[in-house]
mmCIF file of C-alpha atoms in Angstrom:
data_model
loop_
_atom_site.group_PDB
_atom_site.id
_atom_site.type_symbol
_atom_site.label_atom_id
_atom_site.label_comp_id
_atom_site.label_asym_id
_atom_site.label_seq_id
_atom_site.Cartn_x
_atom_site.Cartn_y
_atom_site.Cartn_z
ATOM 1 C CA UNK A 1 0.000 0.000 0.000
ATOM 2 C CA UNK A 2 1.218 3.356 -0.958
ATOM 3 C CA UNK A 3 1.605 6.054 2.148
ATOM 4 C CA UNK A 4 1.185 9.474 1.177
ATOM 5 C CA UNK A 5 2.834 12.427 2.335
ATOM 6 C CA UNK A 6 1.081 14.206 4.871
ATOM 7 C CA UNK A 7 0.990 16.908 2.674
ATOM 8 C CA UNK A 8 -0.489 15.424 0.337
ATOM 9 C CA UNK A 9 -3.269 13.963 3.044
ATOM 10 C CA UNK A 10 -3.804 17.640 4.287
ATOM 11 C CA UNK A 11 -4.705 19.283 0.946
ATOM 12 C CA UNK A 12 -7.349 16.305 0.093
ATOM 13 C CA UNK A 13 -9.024 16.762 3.706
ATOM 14 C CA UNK A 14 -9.007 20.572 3.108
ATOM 15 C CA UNK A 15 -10.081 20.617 -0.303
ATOM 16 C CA UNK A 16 -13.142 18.175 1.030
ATOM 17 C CA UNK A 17 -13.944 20.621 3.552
ATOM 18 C CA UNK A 18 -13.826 23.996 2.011
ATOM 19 C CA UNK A 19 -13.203 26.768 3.819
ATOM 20 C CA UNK A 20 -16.089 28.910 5.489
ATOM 21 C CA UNK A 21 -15.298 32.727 5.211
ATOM 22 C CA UNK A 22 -13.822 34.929 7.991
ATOM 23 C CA UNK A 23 -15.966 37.959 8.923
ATOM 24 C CA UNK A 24 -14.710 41.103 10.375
ATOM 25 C CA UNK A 25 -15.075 43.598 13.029
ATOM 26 C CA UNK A 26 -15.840 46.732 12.479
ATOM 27 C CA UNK A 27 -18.903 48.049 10.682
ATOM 28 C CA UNK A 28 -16.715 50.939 8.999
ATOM 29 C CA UNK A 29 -13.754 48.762 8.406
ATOM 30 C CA UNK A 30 -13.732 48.760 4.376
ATOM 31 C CA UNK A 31 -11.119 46.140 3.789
ATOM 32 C CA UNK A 32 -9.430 47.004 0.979
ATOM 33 C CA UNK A 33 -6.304 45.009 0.866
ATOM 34 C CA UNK A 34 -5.026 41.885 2.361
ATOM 35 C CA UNK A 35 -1.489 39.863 3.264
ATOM 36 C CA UNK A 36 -0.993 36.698 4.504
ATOM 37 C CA UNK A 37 2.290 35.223 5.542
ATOM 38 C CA UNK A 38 3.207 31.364 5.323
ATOM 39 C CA UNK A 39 2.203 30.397 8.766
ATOM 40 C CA UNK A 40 -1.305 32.013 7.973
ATOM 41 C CA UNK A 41 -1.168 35.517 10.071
ATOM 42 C CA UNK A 42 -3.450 37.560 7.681
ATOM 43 C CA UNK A 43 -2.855 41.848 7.328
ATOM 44 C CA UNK A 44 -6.216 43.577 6.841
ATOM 45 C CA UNK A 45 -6.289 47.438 5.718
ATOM 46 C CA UNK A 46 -9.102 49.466 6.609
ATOM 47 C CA UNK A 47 -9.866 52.395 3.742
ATOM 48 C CA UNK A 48 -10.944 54.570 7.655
ATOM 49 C CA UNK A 49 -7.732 53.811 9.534
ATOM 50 C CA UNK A 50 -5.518 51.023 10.948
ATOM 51 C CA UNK A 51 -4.852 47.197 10.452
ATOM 52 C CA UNK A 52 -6.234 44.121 11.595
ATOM 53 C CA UNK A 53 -4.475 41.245 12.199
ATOM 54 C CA UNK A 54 -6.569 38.070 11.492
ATOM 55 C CA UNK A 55 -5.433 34.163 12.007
ATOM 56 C CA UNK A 56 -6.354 32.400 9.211
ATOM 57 C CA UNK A 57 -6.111 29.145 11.482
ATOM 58 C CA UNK A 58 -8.701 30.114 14.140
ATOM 59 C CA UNK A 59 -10.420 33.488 12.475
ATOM 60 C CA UNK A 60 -9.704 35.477 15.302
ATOM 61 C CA UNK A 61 -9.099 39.200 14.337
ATOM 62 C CA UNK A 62 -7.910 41.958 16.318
ATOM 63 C CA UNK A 63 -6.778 45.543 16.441
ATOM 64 C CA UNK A 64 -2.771 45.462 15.070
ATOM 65 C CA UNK A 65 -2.518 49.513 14.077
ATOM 66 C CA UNK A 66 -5.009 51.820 15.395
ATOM 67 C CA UNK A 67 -6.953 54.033 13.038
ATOM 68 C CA UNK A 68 -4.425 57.232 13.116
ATOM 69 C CA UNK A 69 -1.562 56.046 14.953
ATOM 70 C CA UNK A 70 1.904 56.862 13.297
ATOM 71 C CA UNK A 71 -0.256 59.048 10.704
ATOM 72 C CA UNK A 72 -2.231 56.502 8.759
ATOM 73 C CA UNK A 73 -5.006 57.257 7.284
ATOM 74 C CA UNK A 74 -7.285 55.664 4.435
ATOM 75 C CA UNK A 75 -5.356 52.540 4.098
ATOM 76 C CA UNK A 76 -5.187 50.994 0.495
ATOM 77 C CA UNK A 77 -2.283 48.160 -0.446
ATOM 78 C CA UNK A 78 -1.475 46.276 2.531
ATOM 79 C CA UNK A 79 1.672 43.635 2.112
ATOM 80 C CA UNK A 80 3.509 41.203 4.203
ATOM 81 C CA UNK A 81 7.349 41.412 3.547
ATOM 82 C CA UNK A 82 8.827 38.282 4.615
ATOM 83 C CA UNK A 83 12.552 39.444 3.515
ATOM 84 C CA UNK A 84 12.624 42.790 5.525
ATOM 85 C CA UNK A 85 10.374 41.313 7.917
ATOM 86 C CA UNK A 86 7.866 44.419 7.570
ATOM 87 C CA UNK A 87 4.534 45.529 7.039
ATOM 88 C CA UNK A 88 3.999 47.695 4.498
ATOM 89 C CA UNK A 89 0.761 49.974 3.873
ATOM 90 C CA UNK A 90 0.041 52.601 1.319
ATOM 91 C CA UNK A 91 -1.888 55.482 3.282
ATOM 92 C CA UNK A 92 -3.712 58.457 1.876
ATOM 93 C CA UNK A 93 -5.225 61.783 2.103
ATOM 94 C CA UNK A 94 -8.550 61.221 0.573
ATOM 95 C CA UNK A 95 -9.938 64.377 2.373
ATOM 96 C CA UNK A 96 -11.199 66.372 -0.541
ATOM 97 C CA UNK A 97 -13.200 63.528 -1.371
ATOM 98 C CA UNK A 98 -14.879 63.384 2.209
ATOM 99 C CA UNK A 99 -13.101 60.471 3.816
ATOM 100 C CA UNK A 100 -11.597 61.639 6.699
ATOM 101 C CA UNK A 101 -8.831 59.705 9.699
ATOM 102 C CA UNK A 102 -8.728 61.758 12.587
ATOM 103 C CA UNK A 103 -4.635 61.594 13.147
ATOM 104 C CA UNK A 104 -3.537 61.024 9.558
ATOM 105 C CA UNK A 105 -0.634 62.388 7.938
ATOM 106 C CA UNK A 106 -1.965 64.634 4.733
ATOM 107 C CA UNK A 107 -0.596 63.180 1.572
ATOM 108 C CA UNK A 108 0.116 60.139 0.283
ATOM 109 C CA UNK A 109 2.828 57.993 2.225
ATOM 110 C CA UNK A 110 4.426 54.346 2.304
ATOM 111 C CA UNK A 111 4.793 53.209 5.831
ATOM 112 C CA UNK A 112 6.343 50.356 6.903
ATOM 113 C CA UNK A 113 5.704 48.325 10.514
ATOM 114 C CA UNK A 114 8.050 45.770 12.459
ATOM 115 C CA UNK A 115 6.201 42.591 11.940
ATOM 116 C CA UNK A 116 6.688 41.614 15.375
ATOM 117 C CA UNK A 117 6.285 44.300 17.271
ATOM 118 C CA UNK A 118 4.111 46.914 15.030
ATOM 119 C CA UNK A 119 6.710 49.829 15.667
ATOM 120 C CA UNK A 120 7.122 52.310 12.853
ATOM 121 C CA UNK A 121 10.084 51.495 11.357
ATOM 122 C CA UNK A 122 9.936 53.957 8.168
ATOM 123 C CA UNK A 123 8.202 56.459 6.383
ATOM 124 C CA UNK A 124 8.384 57.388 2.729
ATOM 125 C CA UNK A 125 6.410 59.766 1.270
ATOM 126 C CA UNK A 126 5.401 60.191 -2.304
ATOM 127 C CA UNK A 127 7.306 61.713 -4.534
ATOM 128 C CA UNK A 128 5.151 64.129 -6.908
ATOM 129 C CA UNK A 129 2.108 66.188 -7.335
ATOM 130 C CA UNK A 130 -0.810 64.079 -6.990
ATOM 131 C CA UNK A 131 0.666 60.389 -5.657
ATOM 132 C CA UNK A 132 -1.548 57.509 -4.393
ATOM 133 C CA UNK A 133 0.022 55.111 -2.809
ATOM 134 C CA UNK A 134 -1.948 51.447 -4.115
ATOM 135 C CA UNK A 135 -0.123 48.280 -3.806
ATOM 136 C CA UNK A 136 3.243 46.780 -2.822
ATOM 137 C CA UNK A 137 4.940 44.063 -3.912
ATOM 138 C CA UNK A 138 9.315 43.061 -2.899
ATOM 139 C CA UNK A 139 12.015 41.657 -5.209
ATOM 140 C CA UNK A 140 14.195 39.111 -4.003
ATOM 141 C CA UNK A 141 16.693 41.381 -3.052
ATOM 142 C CA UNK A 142 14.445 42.848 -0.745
ATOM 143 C CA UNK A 143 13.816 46.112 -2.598
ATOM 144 C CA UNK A 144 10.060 47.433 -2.875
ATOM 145 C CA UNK A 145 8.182 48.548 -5.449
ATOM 146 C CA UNK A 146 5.055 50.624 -5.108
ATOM 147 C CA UNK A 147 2.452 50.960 -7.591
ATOM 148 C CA UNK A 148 1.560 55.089 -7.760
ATOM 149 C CA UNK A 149 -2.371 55.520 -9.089
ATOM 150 C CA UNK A 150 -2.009 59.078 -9.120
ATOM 151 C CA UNK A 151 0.950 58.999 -11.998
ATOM 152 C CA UNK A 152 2.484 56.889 -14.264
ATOM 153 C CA UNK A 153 5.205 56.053 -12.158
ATOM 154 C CA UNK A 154 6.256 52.641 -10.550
ATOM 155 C CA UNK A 155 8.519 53.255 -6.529
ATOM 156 C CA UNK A 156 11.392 51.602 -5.465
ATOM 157 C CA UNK A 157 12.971 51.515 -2.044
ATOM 158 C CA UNK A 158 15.784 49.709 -1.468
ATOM 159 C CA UNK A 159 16.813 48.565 2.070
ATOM 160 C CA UNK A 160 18.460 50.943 3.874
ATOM 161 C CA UNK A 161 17.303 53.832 2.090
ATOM 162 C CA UNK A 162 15.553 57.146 3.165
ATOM 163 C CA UNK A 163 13.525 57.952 0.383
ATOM 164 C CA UNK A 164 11.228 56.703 -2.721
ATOM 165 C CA UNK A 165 12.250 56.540 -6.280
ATOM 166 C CA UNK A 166 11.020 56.675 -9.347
ATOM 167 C CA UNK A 167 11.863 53.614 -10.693
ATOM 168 C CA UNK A 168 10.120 53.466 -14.626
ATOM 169 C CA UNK A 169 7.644 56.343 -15.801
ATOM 170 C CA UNK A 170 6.178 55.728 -19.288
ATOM 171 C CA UNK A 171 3.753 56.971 -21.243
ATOM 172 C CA UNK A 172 2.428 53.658 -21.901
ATOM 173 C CA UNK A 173 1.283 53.498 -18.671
ATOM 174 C CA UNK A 174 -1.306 56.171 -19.807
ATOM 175 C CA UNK A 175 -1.754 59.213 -17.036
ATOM 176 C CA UNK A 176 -2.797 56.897 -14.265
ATOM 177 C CA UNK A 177 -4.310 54.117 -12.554
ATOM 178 C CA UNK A 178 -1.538 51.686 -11.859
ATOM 179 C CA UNK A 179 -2.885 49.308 -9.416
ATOM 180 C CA UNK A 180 -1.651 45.922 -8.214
ATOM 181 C CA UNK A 181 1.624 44.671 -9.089
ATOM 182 C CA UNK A 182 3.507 41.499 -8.570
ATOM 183 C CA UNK A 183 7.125 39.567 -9.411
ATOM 184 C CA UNK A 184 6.905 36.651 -11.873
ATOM 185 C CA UNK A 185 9.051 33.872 -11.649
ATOM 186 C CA UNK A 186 10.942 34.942 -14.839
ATOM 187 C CA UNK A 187 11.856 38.345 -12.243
ATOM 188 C CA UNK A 188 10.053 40.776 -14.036
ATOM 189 C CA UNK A 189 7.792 42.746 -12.575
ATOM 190 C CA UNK A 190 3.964 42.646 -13.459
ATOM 191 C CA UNK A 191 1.515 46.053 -12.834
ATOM 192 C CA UNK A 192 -2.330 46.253 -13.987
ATOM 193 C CA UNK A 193 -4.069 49.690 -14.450
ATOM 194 C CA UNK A 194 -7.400 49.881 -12.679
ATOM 195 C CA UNK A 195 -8.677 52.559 -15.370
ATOM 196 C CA UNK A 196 -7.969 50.985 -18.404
ATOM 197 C CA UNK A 197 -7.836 47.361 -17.578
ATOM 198 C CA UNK A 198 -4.404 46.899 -19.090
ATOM 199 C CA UNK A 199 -1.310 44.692 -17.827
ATOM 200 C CA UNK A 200 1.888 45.191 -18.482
ATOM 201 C CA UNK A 201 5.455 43.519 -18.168
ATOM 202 C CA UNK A 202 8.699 45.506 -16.696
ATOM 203 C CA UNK A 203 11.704 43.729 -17.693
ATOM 204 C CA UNK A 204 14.413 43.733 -14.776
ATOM 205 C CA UNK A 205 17.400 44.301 -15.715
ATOM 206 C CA UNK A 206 20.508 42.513 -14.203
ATOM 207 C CA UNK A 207 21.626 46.061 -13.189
ATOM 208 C CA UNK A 208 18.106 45.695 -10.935
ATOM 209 C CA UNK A 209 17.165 48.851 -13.309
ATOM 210 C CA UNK A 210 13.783 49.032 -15.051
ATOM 211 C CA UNK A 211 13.697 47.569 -19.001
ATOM 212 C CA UNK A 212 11.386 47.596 -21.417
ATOM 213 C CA UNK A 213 7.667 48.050 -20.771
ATOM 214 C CA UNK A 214 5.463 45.813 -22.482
ATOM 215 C CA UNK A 215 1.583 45.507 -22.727
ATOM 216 C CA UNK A 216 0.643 42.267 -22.824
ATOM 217 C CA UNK A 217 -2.273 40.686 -24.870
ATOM 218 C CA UNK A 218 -5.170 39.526 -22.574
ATOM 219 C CA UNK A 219 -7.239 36.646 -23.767
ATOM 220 C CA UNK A 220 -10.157 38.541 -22.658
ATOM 221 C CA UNK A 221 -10.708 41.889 -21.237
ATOM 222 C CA UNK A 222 -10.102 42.745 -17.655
ATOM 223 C CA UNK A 223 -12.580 44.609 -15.928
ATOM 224 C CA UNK A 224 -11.106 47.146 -12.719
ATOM 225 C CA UNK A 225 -8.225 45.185 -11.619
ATOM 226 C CA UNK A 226 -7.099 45.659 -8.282
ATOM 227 C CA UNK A 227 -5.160 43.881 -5.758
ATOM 228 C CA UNK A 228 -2.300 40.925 -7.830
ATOM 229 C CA UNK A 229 -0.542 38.311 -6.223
ATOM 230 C CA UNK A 230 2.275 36.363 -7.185
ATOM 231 C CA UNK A 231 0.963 32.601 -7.161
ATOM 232 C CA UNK A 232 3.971 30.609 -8.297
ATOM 233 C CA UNK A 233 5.430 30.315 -11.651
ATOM 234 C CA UNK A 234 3.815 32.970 -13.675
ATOM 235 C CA UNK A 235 0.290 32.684 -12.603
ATOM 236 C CA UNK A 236 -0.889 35.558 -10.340
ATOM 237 C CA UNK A 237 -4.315 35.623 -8.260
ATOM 238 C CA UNK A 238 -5.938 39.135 -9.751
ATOM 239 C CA UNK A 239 -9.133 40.738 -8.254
ATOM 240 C CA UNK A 240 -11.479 42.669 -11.112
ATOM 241 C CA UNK A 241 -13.536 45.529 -9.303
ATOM 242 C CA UNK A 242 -16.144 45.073 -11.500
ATOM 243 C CA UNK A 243 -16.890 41.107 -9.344
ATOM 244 C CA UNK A 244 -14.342 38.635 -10.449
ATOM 245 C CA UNK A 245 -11.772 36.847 -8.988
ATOM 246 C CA UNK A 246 -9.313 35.766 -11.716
ATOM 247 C CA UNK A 247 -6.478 33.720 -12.279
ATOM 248 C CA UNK A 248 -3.401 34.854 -15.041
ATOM 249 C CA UNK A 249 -1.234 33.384 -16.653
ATOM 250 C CA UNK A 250 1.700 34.820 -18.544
ATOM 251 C CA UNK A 251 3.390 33.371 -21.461
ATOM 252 C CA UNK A 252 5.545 35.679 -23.197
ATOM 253 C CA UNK A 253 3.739 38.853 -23.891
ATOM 254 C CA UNK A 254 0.398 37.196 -23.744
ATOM 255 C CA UNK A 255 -1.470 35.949 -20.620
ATOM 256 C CA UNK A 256 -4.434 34.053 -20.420
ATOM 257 C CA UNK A 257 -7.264 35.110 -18.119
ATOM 258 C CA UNK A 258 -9.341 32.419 -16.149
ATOM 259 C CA UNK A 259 -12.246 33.363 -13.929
ATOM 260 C CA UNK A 260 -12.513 31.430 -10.580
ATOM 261 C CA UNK A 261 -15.636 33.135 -9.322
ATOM 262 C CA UNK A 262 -18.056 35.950 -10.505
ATOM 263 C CA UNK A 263 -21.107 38.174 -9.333
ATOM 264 C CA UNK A 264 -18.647 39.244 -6.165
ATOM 265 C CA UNK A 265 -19.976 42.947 -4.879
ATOM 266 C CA UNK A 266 -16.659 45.231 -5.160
ATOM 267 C CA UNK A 267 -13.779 42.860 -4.427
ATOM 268 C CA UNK A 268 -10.607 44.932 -4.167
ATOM 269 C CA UNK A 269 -7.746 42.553 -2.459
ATOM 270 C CA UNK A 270 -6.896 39.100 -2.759
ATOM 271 C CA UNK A 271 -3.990 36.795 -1.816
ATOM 272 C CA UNK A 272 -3.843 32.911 -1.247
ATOM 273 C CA UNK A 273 -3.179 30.632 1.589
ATOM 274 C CA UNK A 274 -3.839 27.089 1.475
ATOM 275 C CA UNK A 275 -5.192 26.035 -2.141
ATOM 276 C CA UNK A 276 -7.447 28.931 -2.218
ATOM 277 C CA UNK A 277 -7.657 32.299 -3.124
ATOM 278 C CA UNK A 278 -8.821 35.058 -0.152
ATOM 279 C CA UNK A 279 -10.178 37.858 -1.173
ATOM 280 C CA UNK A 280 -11.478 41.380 0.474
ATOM 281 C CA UNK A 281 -14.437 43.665 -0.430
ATOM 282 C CA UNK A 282 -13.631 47.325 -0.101
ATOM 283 C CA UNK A 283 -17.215 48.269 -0.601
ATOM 284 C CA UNK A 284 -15.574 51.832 -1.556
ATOM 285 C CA UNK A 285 -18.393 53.437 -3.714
ATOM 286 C CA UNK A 286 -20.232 53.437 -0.292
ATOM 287 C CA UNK A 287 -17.547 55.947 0.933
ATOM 288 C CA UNK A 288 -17.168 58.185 -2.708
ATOM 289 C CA UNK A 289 -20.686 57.636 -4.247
ATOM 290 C CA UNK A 290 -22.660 60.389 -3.364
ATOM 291 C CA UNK A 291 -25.575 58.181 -3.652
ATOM 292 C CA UNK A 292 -24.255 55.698 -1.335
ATOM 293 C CA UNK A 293 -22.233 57.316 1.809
ATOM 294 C CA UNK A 294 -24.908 57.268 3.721
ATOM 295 C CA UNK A 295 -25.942 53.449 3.047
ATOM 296 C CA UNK A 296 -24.758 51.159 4.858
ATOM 297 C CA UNK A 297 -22.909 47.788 2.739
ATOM 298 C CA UNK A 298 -23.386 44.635 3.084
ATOM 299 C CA UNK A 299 -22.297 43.712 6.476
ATOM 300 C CA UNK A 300 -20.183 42.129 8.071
ATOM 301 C CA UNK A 301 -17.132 42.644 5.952
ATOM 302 C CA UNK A 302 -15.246 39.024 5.908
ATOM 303 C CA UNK A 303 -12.405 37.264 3.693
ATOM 304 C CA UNK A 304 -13.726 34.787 1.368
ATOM 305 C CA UNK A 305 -11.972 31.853 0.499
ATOM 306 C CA UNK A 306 -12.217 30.324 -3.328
ATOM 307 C CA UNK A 307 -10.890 27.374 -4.806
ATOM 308 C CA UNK A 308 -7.397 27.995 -6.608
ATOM 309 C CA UNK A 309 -7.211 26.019 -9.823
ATOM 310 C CA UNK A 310 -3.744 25.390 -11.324
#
């Protein structure tokens, strides 16, 4: 009789007994990103202040960063750097468009929090104009790269540094609206654009400088993306605003475009643990529609576990 790896005997028994979802505290959290480490400790952003950290294991959340404290305010990319052993969260000064964090710093910044201990360890503000700080994602080197919404302009920090750089601007990227980005296996780096639904490729260069841009060819159109994951190889877990979860994968300059589920209100984050995808609803047109902010959404915010299919 053949034994199998416990492994092996884990993934059958959890893929028999699905998941159930994880729901949230905090009836004005608006959860729009999410990061889980290996040994399932999840990082939940709230769009009004602060981070939850949720066990995956037990779905017990709590309080991690306070709405405010250190100056964050309307929380959107949320990532869990394993190399520099950091949190990272892209806050912003959404203000002028009525959302409000009592305690926030004005602007848009990148700050980053000891994983162990939530102290501050750095701040980096946004270089430019009009900067939104979106999404996260680290190179194996441990350098960062931050999506900016507000430009056409991709971040890089590199450890030990003080400030944020412009690491590749290009018109290609169109005036805005880069969103979630993530590292393929092949090391390049991988960005969508929320506005225009495009994805593009950013050679990296041996010289760890940025290469050519390239937009790929999707086998269908993508519809809002947000929040990309790296998911081994060069498939990547992709949320579309407009209520899909999706999976990609690259091949070349073309990537094929898979839906795992559909008919999702608003889903803005996603990452996987475990043979399935998580994914967040930020619920955000009920904080910027005028016809909405002073509706309540549908409550109570939770992470929702589907199927990954390789």
């Amino acid at each position: 009789m053949k034994i199998l790896p416990l492994f092996f005997l884990a993934t059958a028994a959890a893929a028999a007994t699905p998941p159930k979802p994880i729901d949230l505290p905090n009836d004005r959290l608006f959860p729009e990103s999410l990061s889980i480490t290996p040994d399932g400790t999840a990082y939940v952003g709230s769009m009004t202040g602060g981070v939850l950290r949720v066990s995956m294991k037990t779905g017990k959340a709590e309080q991690w960063i306070a709405s405010g404290a250190y100056g964050t305010g309307a929380l959107f990319g949320v990532f869990a750097d394993m190399r520099n052993h950091i949190v990272w969260t892209c806050t912003n000064d959404f203000t002028a468009r009525g959302l409000t964090v009592a305690g926030s710093d004005p602007g848009s910044v990148l700050k980053g929090f000891d994983m162990k201990t939530a102290a501050l360890r750095i701040s980096l503000k946004l270089p430019g104009e009009h900067p939104v700080c979106n999404d996260v994602a680290v190179a194996k080197n441990g350098a960062i790269y931050v999506a900016d919404t507000g430009a056409p302009n991709i971040l890089t920090w590199k450890p030990g540094g003080t400030a944020l750089e412009i690491w590749v601007t290009d018109p290609i990227f169109n005036a805005g609206g880069l969103d979630g980005l993530a590292f393929g296996s092949d090391g390049n780096l991988y960005v969508n654009n929320v506005r225009s639904g495009e994805l593009f490729k950013v050679v990296m260069g041996a010289d760890g400088k940025a290469g050519k841009v390239t937009k790929l060819t999707l086998s269908r159109p993508l519809q809002s993306p947000d929040g990309m994951r790296a998911a081994g190889g060069m498939d990547f877990a992709l949320a579309e605003g407009k209520g899909r979860i999706t999976k990609v994968t690259v091949n070349g300059d073309n990537a094929e475009i898979t839906t795992l589920a559909e008919d999702i209100a608003e889903p803005t984050g996603v990452d996987l643990w475990r043979g399935n995808v998580w994914y967040s609803q930020g619920s955000l047109s009920y904080l910027f529609q005028p016809a909405k902010k002073d509706m309540k959404p549908p409550l109570p915010f939770h992470l929702t576990p589907v199927p990954w299919k390789k």
